[in-house]
Short mmCIF file of C-alpha atoms in Angstrom, two decimals:
data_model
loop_
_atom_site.label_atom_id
_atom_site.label_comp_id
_atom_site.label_asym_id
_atom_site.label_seq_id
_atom_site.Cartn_x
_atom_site.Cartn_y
_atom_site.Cartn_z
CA UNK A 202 -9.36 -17.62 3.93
CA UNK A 203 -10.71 -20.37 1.65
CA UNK A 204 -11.13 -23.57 3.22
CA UNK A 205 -12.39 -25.22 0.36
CA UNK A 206 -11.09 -28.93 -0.04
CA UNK A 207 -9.65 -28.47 3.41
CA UNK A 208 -7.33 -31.31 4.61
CA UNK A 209 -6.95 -31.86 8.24
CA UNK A 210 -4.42 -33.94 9.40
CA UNK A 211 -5.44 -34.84 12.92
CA UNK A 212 -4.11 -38.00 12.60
CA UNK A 213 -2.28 -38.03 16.63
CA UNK A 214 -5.11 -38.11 18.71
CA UNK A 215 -5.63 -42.07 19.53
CA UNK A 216 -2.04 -42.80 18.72
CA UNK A 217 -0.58 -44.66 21.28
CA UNK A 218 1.92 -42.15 22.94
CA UNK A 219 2.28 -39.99 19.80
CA UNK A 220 5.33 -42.19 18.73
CA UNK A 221 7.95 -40.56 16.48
CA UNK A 222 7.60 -43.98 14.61
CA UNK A 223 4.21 -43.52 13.11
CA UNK A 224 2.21 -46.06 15.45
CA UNK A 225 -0.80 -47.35 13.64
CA UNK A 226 -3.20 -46.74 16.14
CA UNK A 227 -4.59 -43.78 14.21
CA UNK A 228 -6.74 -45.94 11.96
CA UNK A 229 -9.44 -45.79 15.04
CA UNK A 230 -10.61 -42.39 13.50
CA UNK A 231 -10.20 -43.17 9.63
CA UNK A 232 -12.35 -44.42 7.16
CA UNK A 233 -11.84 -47.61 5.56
CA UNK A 234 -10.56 -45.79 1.93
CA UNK A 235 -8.25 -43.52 4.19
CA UNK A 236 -6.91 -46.83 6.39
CA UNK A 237 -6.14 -48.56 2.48
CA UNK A 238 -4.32 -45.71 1.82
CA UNK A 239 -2.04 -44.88 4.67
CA UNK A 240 -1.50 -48.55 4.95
CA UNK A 241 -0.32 -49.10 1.05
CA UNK A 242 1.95 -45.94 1.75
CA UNK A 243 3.32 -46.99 4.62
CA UNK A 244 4.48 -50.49 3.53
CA UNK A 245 5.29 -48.68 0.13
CA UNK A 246 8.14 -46.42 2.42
CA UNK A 247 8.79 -50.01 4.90
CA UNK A 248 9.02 -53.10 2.39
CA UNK A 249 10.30 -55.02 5.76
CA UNK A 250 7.00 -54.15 8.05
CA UNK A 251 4.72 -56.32 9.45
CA UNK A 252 4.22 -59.25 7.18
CA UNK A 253 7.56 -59.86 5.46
CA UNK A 254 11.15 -60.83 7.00
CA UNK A 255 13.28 -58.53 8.64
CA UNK A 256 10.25 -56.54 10.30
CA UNK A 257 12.29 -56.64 13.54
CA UNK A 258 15.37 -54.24 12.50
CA UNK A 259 12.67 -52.15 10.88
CA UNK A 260 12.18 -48.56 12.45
CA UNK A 261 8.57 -49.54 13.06
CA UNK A 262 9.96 -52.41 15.37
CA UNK A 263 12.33 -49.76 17.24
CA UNK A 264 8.92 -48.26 18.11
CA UNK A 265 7.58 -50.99 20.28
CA UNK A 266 10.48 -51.13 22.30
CA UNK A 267 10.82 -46.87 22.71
CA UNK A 268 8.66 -44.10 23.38
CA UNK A 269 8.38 -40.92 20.90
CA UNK A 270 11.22 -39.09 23.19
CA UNK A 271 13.40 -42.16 23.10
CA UNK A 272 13.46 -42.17 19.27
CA UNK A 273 13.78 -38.02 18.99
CA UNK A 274 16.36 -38.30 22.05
CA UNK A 275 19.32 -40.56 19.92
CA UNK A 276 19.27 -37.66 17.31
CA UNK A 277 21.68 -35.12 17.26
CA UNK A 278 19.67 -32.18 17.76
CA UNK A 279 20.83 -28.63 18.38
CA UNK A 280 19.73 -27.14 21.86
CA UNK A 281 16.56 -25.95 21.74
CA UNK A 282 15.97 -22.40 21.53
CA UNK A 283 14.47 -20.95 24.30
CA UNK A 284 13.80 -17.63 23.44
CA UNK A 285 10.46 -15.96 23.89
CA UNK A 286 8.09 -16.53 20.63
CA UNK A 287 5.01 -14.69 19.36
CA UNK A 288 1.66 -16.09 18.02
CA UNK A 289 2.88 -16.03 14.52
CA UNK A 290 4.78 -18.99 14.81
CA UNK A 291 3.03 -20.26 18.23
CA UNK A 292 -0.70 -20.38 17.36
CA UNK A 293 -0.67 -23.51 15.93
CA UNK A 294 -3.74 -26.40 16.09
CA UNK A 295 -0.91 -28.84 17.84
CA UNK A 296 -0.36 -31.21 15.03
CA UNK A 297 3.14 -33.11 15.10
CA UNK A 298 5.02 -33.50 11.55
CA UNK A 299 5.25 -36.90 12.62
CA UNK A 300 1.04 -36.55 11.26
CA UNK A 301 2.25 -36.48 7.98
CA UNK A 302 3.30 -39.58 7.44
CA UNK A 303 6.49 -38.97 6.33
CA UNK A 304 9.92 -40.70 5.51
CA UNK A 305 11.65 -42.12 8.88
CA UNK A 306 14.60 -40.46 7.05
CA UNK A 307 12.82 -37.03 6.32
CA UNK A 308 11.80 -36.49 9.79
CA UNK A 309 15.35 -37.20 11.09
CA UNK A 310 16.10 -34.26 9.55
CA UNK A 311 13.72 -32.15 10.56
CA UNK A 312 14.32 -32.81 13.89
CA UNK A 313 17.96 -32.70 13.42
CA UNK A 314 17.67 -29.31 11.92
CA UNK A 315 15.94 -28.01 14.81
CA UNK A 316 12.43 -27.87 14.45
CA UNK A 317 10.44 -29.14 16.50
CA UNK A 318 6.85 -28.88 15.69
CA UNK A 319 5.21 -27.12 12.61
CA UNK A 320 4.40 -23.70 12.27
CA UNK A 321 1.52 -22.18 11.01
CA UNK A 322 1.82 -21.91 7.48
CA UNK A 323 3.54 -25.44 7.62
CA UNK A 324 0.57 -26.96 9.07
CA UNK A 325 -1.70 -25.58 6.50
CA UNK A 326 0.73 -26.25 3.51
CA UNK A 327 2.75 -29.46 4.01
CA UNK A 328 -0.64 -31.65 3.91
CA UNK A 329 -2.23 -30.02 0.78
CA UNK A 330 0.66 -30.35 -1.22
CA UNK A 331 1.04 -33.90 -0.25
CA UNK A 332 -1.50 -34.37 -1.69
CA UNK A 333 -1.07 -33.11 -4.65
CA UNK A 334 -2.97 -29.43 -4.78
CA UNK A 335 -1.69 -26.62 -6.64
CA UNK A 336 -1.04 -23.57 -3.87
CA UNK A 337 -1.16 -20.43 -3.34
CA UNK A 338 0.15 -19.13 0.08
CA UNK A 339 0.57 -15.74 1.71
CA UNK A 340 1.80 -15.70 5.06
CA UNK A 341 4.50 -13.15 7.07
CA UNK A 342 7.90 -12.97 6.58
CA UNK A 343 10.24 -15.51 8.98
CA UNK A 344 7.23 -17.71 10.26
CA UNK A 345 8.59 -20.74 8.42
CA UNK A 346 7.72 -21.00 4.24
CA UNK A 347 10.93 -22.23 3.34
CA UNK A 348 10.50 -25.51 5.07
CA UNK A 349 6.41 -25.51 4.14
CA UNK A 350 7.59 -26.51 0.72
CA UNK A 351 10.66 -27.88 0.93
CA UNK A 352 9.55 -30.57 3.27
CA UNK A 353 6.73 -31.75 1.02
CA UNK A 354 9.23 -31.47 -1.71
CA UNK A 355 12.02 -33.82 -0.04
CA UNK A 356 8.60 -36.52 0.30
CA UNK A 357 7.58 -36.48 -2.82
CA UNK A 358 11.01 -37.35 -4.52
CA UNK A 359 11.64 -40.57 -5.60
CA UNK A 360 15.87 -40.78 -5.06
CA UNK A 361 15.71 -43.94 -7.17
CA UNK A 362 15.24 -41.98 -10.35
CA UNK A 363 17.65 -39.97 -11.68
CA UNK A 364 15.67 -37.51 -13.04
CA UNK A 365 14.49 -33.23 -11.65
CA UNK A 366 11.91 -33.58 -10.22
CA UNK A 367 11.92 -30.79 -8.31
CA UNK A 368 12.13 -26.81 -8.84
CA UNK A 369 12.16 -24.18 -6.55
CA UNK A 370 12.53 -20.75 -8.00
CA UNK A 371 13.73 -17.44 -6.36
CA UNK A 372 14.31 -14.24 -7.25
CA UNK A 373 18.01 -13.79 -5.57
CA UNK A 374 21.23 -15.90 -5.63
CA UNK A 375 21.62 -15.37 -1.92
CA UNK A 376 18.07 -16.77 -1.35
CA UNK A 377 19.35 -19.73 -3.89
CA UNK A 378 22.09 -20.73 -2.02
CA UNK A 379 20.33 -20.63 1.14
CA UNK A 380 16.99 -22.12 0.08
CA UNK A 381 19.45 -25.30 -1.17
CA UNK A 382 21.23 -25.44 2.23
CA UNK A 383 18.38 -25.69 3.73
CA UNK A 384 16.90 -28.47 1.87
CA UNK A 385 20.16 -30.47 1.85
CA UNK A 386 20.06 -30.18 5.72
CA UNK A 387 16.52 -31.53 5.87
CA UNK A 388 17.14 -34.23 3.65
CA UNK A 389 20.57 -35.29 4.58
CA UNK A 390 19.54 -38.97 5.31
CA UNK A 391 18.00 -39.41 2.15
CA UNK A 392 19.86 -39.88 -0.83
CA UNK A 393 18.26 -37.13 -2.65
CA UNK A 394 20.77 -34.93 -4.66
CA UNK A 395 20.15 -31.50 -4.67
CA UNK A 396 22.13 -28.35 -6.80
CA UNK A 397 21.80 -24.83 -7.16
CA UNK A 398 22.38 -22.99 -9.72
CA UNK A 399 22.29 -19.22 -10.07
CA UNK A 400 23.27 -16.28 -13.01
CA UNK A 401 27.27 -14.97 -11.94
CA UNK A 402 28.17 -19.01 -11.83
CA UNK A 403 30.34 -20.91 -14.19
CA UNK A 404 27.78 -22.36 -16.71
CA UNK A 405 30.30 -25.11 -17.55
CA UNK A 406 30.09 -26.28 -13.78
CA UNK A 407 26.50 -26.14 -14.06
CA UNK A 408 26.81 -28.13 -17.02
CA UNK A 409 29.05 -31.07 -15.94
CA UNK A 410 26.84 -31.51 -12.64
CA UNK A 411 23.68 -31.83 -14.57
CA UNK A 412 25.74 -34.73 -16.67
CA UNK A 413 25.55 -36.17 -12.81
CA UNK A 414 22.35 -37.22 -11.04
CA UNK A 415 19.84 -34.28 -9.54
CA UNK A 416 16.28 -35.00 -7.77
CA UNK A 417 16.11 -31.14 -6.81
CA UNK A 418 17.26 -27.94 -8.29
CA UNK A 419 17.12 -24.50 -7.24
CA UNK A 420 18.16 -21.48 -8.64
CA UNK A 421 16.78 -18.13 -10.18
CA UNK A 422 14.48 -18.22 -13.55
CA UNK A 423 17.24 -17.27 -16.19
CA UNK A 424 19.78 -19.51 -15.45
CA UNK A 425 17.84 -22.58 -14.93
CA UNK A 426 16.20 -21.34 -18.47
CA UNK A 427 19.45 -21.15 -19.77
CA UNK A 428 20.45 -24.51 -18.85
CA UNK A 429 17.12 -25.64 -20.23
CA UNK A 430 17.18 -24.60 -24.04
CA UNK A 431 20.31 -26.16 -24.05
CA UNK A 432 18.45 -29.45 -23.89
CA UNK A 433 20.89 -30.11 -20.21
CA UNK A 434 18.34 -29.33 -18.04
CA UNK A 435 15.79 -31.97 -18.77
CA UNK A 436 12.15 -30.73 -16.67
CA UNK A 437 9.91 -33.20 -18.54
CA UNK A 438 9.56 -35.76 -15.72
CA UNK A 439 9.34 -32.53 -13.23
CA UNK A 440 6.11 -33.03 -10.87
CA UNK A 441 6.42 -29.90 -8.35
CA UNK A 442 7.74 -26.25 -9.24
CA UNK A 443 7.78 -23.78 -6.13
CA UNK A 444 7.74 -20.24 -6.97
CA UNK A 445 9.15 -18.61 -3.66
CA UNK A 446 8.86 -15.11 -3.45
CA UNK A 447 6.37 -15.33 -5.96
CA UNK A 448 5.41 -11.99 -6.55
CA UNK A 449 8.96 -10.65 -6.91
CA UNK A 450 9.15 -13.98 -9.35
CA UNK A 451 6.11 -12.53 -11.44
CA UNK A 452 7.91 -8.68 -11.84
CA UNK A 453 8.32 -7.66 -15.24
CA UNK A 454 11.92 -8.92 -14.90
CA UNK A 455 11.28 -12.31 -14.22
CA UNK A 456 7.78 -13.19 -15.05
CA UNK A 457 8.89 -14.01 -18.92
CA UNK A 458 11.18 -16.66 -18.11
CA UNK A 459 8.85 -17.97 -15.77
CA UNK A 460 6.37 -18.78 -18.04
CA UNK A 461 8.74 -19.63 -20.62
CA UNK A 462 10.08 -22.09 -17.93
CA UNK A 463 6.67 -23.71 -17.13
CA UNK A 464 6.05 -24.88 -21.09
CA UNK A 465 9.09 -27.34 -20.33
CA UNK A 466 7.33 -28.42 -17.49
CA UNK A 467 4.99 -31.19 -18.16
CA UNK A 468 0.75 -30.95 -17.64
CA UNK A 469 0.63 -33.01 -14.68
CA UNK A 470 2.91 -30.44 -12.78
CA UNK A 471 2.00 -28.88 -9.32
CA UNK A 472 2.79 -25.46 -8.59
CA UNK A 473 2.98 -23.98 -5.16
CA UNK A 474 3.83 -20.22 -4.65
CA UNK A 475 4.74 -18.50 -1.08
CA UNK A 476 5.13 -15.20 -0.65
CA UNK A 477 4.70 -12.08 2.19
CA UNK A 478 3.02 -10.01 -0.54
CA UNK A 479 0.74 -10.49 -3.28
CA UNK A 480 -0.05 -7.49 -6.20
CA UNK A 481 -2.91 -7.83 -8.63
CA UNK A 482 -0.46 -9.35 -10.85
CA UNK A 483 -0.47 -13.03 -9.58
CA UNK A 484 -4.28 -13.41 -10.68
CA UNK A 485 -3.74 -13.24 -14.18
CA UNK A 486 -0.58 -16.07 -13.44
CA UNK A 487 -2.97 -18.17 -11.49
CA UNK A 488 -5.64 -18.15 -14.04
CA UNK A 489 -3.36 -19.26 -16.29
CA UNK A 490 -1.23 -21.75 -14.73
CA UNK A 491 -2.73 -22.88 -11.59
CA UNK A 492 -5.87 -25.51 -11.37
CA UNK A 493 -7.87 -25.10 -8.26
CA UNK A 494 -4.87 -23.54 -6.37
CA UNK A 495 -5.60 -23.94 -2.26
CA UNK A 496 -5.49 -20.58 -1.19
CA UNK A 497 -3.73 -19.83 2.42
CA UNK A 498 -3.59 -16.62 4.15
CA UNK A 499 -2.26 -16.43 7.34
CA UNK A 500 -2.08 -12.22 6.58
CA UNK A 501 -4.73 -11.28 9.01
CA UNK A 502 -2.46 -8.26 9.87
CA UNK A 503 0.57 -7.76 7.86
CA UNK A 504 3.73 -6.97 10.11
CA UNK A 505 5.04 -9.58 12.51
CA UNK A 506 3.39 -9.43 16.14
CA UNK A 507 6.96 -9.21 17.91
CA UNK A 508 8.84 -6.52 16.14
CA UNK A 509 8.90 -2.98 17.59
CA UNK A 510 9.09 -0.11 14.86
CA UNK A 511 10.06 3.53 15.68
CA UNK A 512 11.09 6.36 13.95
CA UNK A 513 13.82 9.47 14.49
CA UNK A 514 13.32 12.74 13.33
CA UNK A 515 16.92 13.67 11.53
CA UNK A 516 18.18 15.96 9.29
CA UNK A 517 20.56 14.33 6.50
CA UNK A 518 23.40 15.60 8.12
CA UNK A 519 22.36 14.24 11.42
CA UNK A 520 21.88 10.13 10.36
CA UNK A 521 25.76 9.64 10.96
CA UNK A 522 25.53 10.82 14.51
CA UNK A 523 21.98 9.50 14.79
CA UNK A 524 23.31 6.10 13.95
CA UNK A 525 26.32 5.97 16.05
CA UNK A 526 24.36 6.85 18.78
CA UNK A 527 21.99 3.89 18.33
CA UNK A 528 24.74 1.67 17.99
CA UNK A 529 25.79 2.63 21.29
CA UNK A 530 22.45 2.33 23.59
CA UNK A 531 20.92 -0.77 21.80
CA UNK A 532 21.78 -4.45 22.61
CA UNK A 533 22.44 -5.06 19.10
CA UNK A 534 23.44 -8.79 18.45
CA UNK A 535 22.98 -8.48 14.78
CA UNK A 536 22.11 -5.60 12.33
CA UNK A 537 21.24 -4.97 8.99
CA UNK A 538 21.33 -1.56 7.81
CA UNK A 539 19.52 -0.48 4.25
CA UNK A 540 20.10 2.04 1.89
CA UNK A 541 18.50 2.98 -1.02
CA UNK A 542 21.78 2.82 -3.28
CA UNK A 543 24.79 0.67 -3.93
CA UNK A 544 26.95 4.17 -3.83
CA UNK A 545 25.14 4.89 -0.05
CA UNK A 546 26.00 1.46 0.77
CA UNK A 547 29.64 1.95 0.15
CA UNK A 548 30.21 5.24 1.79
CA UNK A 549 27.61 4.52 4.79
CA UNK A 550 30.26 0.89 5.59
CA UNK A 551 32.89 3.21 5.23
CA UNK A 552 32.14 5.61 7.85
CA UNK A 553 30.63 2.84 10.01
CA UNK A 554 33.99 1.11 10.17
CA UNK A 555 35.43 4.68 10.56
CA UNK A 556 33.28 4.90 13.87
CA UNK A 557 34.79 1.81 14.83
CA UNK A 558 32.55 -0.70 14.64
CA UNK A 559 32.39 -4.20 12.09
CA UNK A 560 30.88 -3.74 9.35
CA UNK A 561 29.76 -5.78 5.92
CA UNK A 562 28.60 -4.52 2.94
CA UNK A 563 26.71 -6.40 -0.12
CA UNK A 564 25.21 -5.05 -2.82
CA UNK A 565 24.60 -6.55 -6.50
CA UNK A 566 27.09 -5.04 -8.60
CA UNK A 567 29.56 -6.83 -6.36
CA UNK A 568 31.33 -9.68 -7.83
CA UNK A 569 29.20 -13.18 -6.46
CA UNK A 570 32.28 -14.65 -5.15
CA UNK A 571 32.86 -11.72 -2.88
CA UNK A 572 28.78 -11.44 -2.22
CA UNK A 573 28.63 -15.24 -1.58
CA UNK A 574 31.14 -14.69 1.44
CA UNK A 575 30.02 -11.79 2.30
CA UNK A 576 26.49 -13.40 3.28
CA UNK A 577 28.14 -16.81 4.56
CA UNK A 578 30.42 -15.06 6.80
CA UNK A 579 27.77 -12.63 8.42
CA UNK A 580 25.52 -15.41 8.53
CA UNK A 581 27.60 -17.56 10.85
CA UNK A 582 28.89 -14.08 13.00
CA UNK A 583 31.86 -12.79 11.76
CA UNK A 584 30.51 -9.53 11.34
CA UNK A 585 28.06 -7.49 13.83
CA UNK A 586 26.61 -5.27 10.97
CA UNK A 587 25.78 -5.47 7.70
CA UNK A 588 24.83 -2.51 5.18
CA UNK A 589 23.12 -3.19 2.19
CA UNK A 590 20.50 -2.65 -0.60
CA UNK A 591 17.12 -3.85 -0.86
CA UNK A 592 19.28 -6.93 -2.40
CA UNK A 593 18.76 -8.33 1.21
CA UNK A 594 15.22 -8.08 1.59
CA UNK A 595 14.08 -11.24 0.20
CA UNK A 596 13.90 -14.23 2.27
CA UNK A 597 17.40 -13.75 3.98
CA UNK A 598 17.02 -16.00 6.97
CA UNK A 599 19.83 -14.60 9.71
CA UNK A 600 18.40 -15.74 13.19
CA UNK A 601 20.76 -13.44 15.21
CA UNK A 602 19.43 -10.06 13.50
CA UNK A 603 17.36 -8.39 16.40
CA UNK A 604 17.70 -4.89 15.08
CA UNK A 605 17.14 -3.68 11.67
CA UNK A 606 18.22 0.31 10.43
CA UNK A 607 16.64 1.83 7.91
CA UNK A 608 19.25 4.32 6.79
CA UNK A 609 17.36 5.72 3.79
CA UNK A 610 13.55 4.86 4.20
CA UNK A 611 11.99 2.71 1.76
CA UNK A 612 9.93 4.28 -1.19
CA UNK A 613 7.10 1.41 -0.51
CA UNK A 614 5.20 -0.40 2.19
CA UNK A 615 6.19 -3.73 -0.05
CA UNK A 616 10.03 -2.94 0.44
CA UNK A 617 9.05 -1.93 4.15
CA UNK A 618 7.34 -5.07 5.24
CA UNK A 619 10.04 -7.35 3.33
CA UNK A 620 12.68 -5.06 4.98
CA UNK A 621 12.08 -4.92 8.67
CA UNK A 622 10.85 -8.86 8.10
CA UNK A 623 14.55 -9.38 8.32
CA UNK A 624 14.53 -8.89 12.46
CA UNK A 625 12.28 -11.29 15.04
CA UNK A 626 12.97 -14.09 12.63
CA UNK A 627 10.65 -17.32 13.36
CA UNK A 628 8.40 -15.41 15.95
CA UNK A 629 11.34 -13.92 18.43
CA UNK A 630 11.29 -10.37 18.87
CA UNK A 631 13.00 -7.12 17.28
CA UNK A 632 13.28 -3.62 16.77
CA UNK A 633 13.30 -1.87 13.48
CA UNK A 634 14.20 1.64 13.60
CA UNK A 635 13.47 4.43 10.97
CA UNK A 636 15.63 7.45 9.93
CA UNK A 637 13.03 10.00 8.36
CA UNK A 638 13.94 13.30 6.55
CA UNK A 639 11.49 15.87 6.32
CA UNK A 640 10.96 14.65 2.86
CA UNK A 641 10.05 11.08 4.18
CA UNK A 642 6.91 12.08 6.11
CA UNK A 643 4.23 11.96 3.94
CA UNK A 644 5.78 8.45 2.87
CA UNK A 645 5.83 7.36 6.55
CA UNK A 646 1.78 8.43 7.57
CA UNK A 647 1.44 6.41 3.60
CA UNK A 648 3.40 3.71 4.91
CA UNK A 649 1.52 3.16 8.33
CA UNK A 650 -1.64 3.07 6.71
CA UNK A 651 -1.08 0.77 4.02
CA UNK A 652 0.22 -1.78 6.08
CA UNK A 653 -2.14 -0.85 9.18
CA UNK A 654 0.86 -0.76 11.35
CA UNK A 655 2.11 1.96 13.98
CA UNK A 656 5.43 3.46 13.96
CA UNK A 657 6.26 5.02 16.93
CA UNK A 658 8.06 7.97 17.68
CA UNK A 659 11.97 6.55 19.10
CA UNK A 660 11.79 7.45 22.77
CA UNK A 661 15.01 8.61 24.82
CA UNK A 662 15.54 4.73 26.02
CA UNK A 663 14.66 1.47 24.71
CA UNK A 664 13.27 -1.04 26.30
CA UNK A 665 15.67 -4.22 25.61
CA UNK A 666 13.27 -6.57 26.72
CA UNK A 667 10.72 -5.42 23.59
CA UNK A 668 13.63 -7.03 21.52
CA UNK A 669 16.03 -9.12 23.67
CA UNK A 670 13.95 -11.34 25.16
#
């Protein structure tokens, strides 16, 4: 990994309890440039600090009178979550996001959303692109890159203009939609507006919102390129573009109207680009666009520590059977099952339900009213198991999914990894379980090595505590 212009937060070791309210005590182990300018930023976020009236109903004053659980304990947090976690979201250096310096407001939400401390790939990212760095991270599927950039993003944004000044790009609409949720939950104390907007959408709508004010958009390249040739979309005051899924972003069916995008964007921009997998593609793109990108890699192996993979021996004929037999000897509390077509999709939900057992089906040549509900209602549970096309392999966050099927094996290790990423979702554990042909061998030894993984042959029982616990 490079760790050239390395920034290391380690600002919580002399503060005085580690208060949620961003005691001051750190300046002990800062230089006098680095005091000037946590100081400046701190009365730039608390006008009424020490030093000017109406310090005492300030949320710095709160923090004299209450510890760091105090503050954290009058938010309305969801339970924690208990379940058993694996290194990939556990090995962490300890920092706190309250090290970042962040909005009072910001880090409501955060903790209101759940989270509790950062992850890996949020430790790493959140501080160099505060700061300002292009980036250019790689690091597993479900270990926490959607809130790695959209924290920093939420920070950055300045609510009192009304212009974008914020884009985060994805590859799907289902990622869209979900990638703005997420960021609307984080920043729901600010006053930051956020909007999505995505290809299968009225462009009218999209066109009457953008009359309104937006800090953040998100959406996939075409549509927001649409928007911005049309002289609505206005990116010239537009600081920070994320590129999420970036390789899939930089395909031959996207990459054009990425760059095309980027020209509206204005010279001082910063770019930051996540993904699980990176082809020989992006270095051409980072040449190009980036300046001194901040390389992260958190890939030292490439599949995530707590998912168990086997594989089943069947005969085409036999996957029906095969599956139903699954269904009824693992603990599934959500599935997703893939195919490798949107006619195999179809028929496969059909016989599922048959079998009699819920069942979902997306694919993309559905209409995106019908896919939109689709995904929202299997996302909150109405639905056990989905079945779907490698639509769903890209970023879908579904925290329930323990157990992922694939039907028809994937043609790559790329589709593979982004495929089974779907299960053991922010370091909890799952099973992904393989349905090979005879034809599908030589792909499954290819497979194995490319990702330097081990599939294992299915035994007679599973184990539910190697994806239960």
């Amino acid at each position: 990994m490079n760790n050239q212009g390395r920034y290391q937060p380690g600002f919580r070791n002399n503060r005085a309890g580690g208060n949620f309210n961003r005691n001051t005590n750190y300046n002990q182990q800062r230089s006098p440039g680095q005091q000037n300018y946590q100081q400046q930023q701190w009365l730039r976020r608390n006008p009424s600090g020490p030093g000017s009236s109406g310090g005492a109903n300030t949320f710095q004053a709160q923090a004299h009178d209450s510890s760091s659980q105090d503050g954290k304990a009058q938010l309305r947090k969801p339970p924690p979550d208990n379940r058993y976690k694996t290194e990939d979201v556990t090995a962490t250096k300890g920092n706190e996001f309250e090290d970042y310096f962040l909005k009072r407001e910001l880090l409501m939400g955060i903790y209101e959303k759940g989270f509790e401390k950062p992850s890996p790939i949020q430790e790493e990212s959140i501080p160099i692109a505060l700061a300002g760095s292009d980036i250019l991270a790689r690091a597993k599927n479900g270990t926490g890159k959607t809130a790695a950039f959209c924290i920093p993003a939420l920070e950055k944004i300045d609510s009192d203009k009304n212009v974008i000044q914020v884009v985060i790009l994805v590859p799907t609409r289902e990622l869209a939609l979900q990638t703005s949720q997420v960021c609307k939950e984080l920043g729901k104390h600010l006053k930051v507006q956020v909007m999505v907007t995505t290809g299968g959408t009225s462009l009218k709508d999209d066109i009457m919102r953008l009359y309104q004010p937006v800090h953040l958009l998100v959406g996939t390249p075409g549509r927001i390129l649409d928007l911005t040739k049309k002289g609505v979309c206005l990116l010239n005051e537009c600081a920070m573009l994320v590129m999420d899924e970036a390789d899939k972003l930089l395909s031959p069916e996207f990459q054009p109207s990425v760059e095309e995008l980027i020209d509206y964007l204005p010279q001082t921009r910063q770019i930051l680009m996540f993904s699980a997998t990176f082809p020989v593609t992006v270095k051409a793109f980072e040449d190009r666009y980036l300046e001194k990108p901040y390389v992260i890699n958190l890939m030292d192996e490439l599949t995530l520590k707590g998912i168990t993979q086997y594989f089943a021996f069947v005969e085409e004929r036999q996957k029906i059977h095969c599956l139903n037999t699954l269904f009824s000897k693992l603990q599934i509390n959500q599935s997703i099952i893939f195919c490798n077509s949107v006619s195999r999709v179809e028929l496969l939900a059909k016989k599922i339900t048959e079998l009699g057992y819920s069942c979902f089906y997306i694919h993309a040549r559905m209409l995106q009213d019908h896919r939109n509900r689709v995904f929202h209602d299997f996302r909150n549970g109405a639905c056990r198991n989905l079945v779907c096309t490698d639509l769903f392999t890209r970023g879908i966050d579904v925290q329930a999914v323990n157990v992922v099927i694939n039907f028809d094996f994937p043609r790559n290790s790329e589709t593979y990894l982004h495929r089974v990423g779907r299960s053991g979702r922010f370091g909890h554990l799952g099973l992904a379980v393989n349905l090979i042909t005879y034809e599908d061998r030589f792909n499954l030894y290819k497979i194995e090595q490319e990702l330097g993984t081990e599939i294992k042959q299915i035994p007679p029982s599973i184990d539910q505590a190697v994806y239960c616990r």
